[in-house]
Structure formats: C-alpha cells, structure tokens
Amino acid sequence: MERTGGDEVEVVSEADYWVGRVKSIRRFTVRDADVRAPYKPLLLLWMIGRVVGGQSAAVSFKDAELDLKLLMHRYRLGRSVRVANPFVYLGTSPELWRVEDSSGNDVSKMPQATKESPVFLREEAVGALKPEFEFALHDAAVRTAVVNALLQMEFPETQHEEILRDVNLGHVVAVAQAARDPKFKSTVMRAYEDRCSFCGYDLRLGGSPVGIDAAHVQMRTKGGPDRIENGLALCVQHHRLFDAGALGLDQDHRILVSEHLNLSDHESAARIKSLVGALIRRPLRRYRLPAPKHIDWHTKNLFKDPAR
Ligand SMILES: [Zn+2]
C-alpha cells in the first residue's frame, strides 16, 4: 500500500496500515494515554471473531448487546459496563466502524440523548465493520497483526489466549510474543531469589526455576517500564490472578484479594484467604520494591475493586 507525502513515497504494508488505524482508535473521555480503555478493542475483537466465523460484518445493537455485555464485564475496567458507549463511539473511527439508524443516518453524530438512549439503540442501531477493513481481515497476515495489536494495547499477556477463545479466534490467530527486555526477567528473578513474592513457591526442574514469572505491575504497553520497581516475581497462578485483577497490592505492599474472586472451593479458597493483608516477600536488600505509582496504576486499571 502506498501513501504519498510530499516527494517521498512511503511504502506501508497492508498489515502495518491497519495496525496503525486500530492503534489510533479515539478514546472516550480519557486523556491519559496510560489508562486502559478495553471496550472498543473488545468490540472489534468480537466482530473479527464473527466475520472470521462466517457471520455478517453488520450487527444490530439488540443482537449484540447481551454477548458484548458478558464479554466486556469479564474484562472490565471498573465496576459497571455500558455496552452502548463503545458500540456508538467506535463510530468516531469511521475507517473501522459505522453505526447507522434504519434510515442510514450516522448514529455517532446524533445528539447525545439520542445515541445513548437504550430504547433508540435497541430499535434502530446497526453497527458494521467498514467493508475495506472487513476485506483486509480476510488476509491472515493482516488479521494476525490487527488482533495482536488490539490484545497488546489493552490486555495483560496472561489474558490473550483466554480472550481469543472468548471471541472465537482461538484456533484462527496465534498469540504473538511481545518484544521483551531479557534483563528485566533476570533482574526480577535474582531480586526475589526465584520465588513467588506472594506465596513463596520456588520449585525447580533440574536446576532451573519452573512455573515462575517476572510480572509487570503496570503493563508495558501502558507506560510500565522494564525496571525492578515495576516488577514482581510471581508463580504462574498468582501472575494470572494479579493480571486478572483478582489480586492486588496496597501502598504498604500488602496483598489485596478482590471481593469478586469466588472463594467457594474449600482448599484453594483457604490458600487465597491466607494471602489477604499479608506482606509480600521483599526483594534482596539492594533491589527496590514496587513503586507507589505503578501500584496505583494496577489498582486503578486492573484490580477488581473492592478488596476483602
Ligand atoms: Zn504464588
């Protein structure tokens, strides 16, 4: 694909072009680039799953609402989700998505009271991927690049495969490993002596630690640096729970457990309950603990409030 600018002709691959479009989705009310905004990406991922599965690139709000509500609630930012907002306001990225009423009018340009009215939306609104975008998605390289860009923008890596399964792309798109700084992992593992800082797990297979990760507190794609003050050594289970917002940290480095985590199962519930309010295992003395600003980011962007 060629884009001309002045005397230069910049050649951009089809995949790069669409990744660029997806990355420039306009954000609703949020000015801070580090704040997560997962709903428009979830809507796009869900739509891509539909068209790849052979369904139409257009869907009425009425038909989409329940599925999207469940999906968005699972990966939500705060306590409540209004499906109408991403559905309508993704229309401010007209190269990707258009929402029309039954007369073909652009819903995203209507007065706020109209376009946010659930009754109007359920009776009138139909959203559709733009035909050029839908066409491009039939190319496997474009699809893989776009889907991975959407995942990396807004979701911790430990959730990528699960999200792909939820939007029926699990067998279609392979999760791409993001570029990483190998020094980050080795520093974090050394600082915490290859042990989970929540539970102390430190099994080894042969001589090597197994089932333990260097986790970021603030996501890399949301401004979290590859530095020890943004890292924690966590066993695989606690890494997933931390990224999913079931576990968190307070500013005194005590472990928070979300009230939303279902603790009905006897044995695993007891293990998790023992973490409530416990201090994390500290890194070796010359390494820094997670910094307040990164903990604050995790609390606001990933942790599922309130804590027990
Ligand atoms: Zn652990």
Short mmCIF file of N, CA and C and ligand atoms in Angstrom, two decimals, residues 196 198-201 234-235 238, ligand 1:
data_model
loop_
_atom_site.label_atom_id
_atom_site.label_comp_id
_atom_site.label_asym_id
_atom_site.label_seq_id
_atom_site.Cartn_x
_atom_site.Cartn_y
_atom_site.Cartn_z
N CYS A 196 8.09 -16.91 44.27
CA CYS A 196 6.88 -16.10 44.17
C CYS A 196 6.84 -15.15 45.37
N PHE A 198 4.36 -13.64 46.47
CA PHE A 198 3.11 -13.77 47.21
C PHE A 198 3.09 -15.03 48.10
N CYS A 199 3.49 -16.17 47.52
CA CYS A 199 3.32 -17.43 48.27
C CYS A 199 4.63 -18.16 48.57
N GLY A 200 5.73 -17.72 48.02
CA GLY A 200 7.00 -18.38 48.30
C GLY A 200 7.31 -19.57 47.42
N TYR A 201 6.40 -19.89 46.49
CA TYR A 201 6.63 -21.02 45.56
C TYR A 201 8.01 -20.88 44.92
N LEU A 234 6.36 -13.78 40.40
CA LEU A 234 5.11 -14.42 40.79
C LEU A 234 5.02 -15.81 40.18
N CYS A 235 4.49 -16.78 40.95
CA CYS A 235 4.24 -18.08 40.37
C CYS A 235 3.16 -17.90 39.29
N HIS A 238 -0.40 -17.05 40.56
CA HIS A 238 -0.57 -15.71 41.14
C HIS A 238 -0.35 -14.61 40.10
ZN ZN B 1 2.48 -17.72 44.19
#
